[in-house]
Tab-separated table of N, CA and C in Angstrom:
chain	number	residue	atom	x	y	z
A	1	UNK	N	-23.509	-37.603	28.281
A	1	UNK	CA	-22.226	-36.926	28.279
A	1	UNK	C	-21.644	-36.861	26.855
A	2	UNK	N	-21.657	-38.081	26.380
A	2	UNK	CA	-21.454	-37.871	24.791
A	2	UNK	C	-21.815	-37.142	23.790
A	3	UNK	N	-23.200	-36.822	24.028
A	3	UNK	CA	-23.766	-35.610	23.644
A	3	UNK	C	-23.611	-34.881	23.566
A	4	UNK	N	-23.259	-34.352	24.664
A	4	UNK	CA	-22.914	-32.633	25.136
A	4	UNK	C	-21.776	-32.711	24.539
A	5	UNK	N	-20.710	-33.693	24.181
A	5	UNK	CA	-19.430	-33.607	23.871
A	5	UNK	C	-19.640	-32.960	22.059
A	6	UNK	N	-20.426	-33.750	21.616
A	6	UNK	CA	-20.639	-34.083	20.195
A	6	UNK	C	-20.991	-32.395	19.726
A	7	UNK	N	-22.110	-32.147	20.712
A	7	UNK	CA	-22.634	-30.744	19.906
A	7	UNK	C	-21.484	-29.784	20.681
A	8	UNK	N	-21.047	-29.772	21.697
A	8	UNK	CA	-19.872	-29.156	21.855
A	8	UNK	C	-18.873	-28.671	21.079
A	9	UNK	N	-18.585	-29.806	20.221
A	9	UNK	CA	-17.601	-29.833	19.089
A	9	UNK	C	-18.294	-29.392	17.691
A	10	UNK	N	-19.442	-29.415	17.732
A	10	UNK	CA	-20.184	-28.770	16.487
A	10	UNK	C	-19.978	-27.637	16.685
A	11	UNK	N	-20.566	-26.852	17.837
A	11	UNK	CA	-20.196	-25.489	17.437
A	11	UNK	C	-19.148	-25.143	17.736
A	12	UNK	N	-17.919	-25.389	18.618
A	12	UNK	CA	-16.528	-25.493	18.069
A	12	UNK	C	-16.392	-24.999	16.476
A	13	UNK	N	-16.327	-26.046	16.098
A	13	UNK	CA	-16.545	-26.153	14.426
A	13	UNK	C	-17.168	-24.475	13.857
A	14	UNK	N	-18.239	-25.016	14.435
A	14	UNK	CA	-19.121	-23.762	13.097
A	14	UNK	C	-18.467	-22.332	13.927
A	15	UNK	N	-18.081	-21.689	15.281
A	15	UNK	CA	-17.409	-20.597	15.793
A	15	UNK	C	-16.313	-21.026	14.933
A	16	UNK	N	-15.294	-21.535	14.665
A	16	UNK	CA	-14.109	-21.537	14.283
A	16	UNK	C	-14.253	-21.413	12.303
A	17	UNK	N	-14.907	-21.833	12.005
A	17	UNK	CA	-15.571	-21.594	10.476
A	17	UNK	C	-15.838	-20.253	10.371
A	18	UNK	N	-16.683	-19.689	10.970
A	18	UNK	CA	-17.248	-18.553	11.139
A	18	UNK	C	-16.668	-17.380	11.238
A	19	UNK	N	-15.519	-17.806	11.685
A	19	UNK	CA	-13.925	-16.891	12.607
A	19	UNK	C	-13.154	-16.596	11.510
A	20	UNK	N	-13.002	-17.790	10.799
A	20	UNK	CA	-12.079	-17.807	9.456
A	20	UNK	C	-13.147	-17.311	8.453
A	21	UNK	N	-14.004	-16.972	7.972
A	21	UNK	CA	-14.738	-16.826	7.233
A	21	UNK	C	-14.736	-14.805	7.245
A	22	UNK	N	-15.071	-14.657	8.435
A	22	UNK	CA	-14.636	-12.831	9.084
A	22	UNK	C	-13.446	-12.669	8.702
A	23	UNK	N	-12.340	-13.447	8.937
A	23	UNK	CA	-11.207	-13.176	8.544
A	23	UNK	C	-10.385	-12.585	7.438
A	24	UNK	N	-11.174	-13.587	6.625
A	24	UNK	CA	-10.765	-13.579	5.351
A	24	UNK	C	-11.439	-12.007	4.721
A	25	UNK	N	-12.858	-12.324	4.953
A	25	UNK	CA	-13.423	-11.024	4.124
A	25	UNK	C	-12.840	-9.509	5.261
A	26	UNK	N	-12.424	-9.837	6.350
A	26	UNK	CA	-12.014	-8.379	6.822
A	26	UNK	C	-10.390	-7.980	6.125
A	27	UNK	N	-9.745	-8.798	5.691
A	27	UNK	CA	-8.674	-8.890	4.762
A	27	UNK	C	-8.723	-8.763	3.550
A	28	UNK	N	-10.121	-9.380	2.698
A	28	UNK	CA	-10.603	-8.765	1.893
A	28	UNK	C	-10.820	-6.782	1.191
A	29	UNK	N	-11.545	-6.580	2.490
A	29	UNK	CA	-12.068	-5.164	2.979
A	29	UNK	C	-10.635	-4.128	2.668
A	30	UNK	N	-9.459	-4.963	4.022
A	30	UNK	CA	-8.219	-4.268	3.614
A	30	UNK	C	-7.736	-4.157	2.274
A	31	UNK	N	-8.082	-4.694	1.666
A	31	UNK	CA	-7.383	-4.726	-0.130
A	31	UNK	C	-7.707	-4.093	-0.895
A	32	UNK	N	-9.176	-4.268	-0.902
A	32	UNK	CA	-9.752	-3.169	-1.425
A	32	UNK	C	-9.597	-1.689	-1.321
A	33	UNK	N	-9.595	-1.345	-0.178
A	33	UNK	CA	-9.157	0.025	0.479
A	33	UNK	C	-7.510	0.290	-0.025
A	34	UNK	N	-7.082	-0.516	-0.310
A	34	UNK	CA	-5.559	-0.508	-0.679
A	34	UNK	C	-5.647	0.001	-2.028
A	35	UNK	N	-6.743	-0.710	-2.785
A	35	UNK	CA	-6.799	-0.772	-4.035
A	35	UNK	C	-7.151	0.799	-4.612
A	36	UNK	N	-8.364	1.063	-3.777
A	36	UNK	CA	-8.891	2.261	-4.205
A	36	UNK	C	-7.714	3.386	-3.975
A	37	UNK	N	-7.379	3.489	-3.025
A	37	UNK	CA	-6.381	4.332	-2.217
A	37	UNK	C	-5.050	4.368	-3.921
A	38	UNK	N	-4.751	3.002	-4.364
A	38	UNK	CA	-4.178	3.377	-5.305
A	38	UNK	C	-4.177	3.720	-6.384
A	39	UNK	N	-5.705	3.444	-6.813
A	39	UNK	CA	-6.688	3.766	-8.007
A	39	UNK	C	-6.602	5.899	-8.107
A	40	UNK	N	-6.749	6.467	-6.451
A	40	UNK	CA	-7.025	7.367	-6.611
A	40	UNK	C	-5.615	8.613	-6.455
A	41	UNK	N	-4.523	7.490	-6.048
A	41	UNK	CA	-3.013	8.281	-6.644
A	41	UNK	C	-2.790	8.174	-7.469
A	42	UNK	N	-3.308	7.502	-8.523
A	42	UNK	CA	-2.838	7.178	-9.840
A	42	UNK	C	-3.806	7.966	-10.848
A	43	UNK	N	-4.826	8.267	-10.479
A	43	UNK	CA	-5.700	9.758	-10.715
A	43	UNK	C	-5.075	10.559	-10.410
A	44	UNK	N	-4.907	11.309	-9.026
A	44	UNK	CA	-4.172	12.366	-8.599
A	44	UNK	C	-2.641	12.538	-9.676
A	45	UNK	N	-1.832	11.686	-9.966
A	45	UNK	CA	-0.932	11.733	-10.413
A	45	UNK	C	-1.417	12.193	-12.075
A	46	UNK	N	-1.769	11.480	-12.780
A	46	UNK	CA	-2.241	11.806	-14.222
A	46	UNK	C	-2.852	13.379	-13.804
A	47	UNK	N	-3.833	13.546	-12.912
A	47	UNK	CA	-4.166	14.858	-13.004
A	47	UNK	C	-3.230	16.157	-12.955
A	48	UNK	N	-2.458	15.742	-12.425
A	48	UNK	CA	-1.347	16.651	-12.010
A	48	UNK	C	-0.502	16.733	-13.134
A	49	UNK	N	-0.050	16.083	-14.118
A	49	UNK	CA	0.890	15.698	-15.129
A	49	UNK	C	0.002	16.766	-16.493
A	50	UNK	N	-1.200	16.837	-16.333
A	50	UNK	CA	-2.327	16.669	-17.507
A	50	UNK	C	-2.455	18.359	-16.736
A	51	UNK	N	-2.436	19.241	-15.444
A	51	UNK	CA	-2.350	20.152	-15.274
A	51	UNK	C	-1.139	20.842	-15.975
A	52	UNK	N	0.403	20.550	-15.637
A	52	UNK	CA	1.152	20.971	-15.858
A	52	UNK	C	1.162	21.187	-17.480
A	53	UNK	N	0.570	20.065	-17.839
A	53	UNK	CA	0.625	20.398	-19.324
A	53	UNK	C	-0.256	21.499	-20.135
A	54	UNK	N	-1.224	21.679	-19.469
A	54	UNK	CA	-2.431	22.559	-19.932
A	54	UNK	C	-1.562	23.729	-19.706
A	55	UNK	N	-1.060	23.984	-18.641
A	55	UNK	CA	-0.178	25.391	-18.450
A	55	UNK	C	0.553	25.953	-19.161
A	56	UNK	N	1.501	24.802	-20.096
A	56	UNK	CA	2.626	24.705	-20.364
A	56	UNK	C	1.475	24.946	-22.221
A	57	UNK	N	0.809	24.609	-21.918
A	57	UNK	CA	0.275	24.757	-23.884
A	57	UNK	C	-0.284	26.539	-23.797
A	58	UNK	N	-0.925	26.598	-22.607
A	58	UNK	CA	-1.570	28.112	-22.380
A	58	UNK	C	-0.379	29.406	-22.654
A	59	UNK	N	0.701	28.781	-22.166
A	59	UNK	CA	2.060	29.741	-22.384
A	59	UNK	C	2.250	29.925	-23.465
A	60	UNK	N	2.820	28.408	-24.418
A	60	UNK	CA	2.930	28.483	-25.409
A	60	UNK	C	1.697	29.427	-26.792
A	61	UNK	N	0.605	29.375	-26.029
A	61	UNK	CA	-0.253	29.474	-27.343
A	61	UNK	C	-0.475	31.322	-26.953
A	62	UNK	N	-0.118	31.729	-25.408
A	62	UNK	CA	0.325	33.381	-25.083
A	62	UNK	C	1.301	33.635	-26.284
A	63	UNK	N	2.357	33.261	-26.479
A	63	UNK	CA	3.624	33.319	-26.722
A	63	UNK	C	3.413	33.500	-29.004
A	64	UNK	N	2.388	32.828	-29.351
A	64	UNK	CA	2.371	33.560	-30.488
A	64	UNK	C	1.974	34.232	-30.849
């Protein structure tokens, strides 16, 4: 009976290790995705800034 108790509680253990271990890296996963997601508004944004400006020189350089 002790036995069964003992390895009982082992894998207890190693499921509950295992659990937290998924956890972490699926929280991980989320961050990343956060990260990129802001990596690629912060592209979008410069691109957009770096458009307006090209426009704005194309006018100017019509204009002499």
């Amino acid at each position: 009976m002790w036995q069964i108790n003992n390895r009982s509680s082992r894998l207890e253990t190693k499921i509950e290790t295992q659990g937290n271990e998924l956890r972490a890296e699926i929280i991980e996963q989320g961050k990343r995705v956060s990260q990129s997601e802001l990596d690629q508004a912060r592209i979008n944004g410069v691109n957009s800034v770096l458009l307006q400006q090209t426009h704005t020189h194309e006018t100017l350089g019509d204009a002499d």
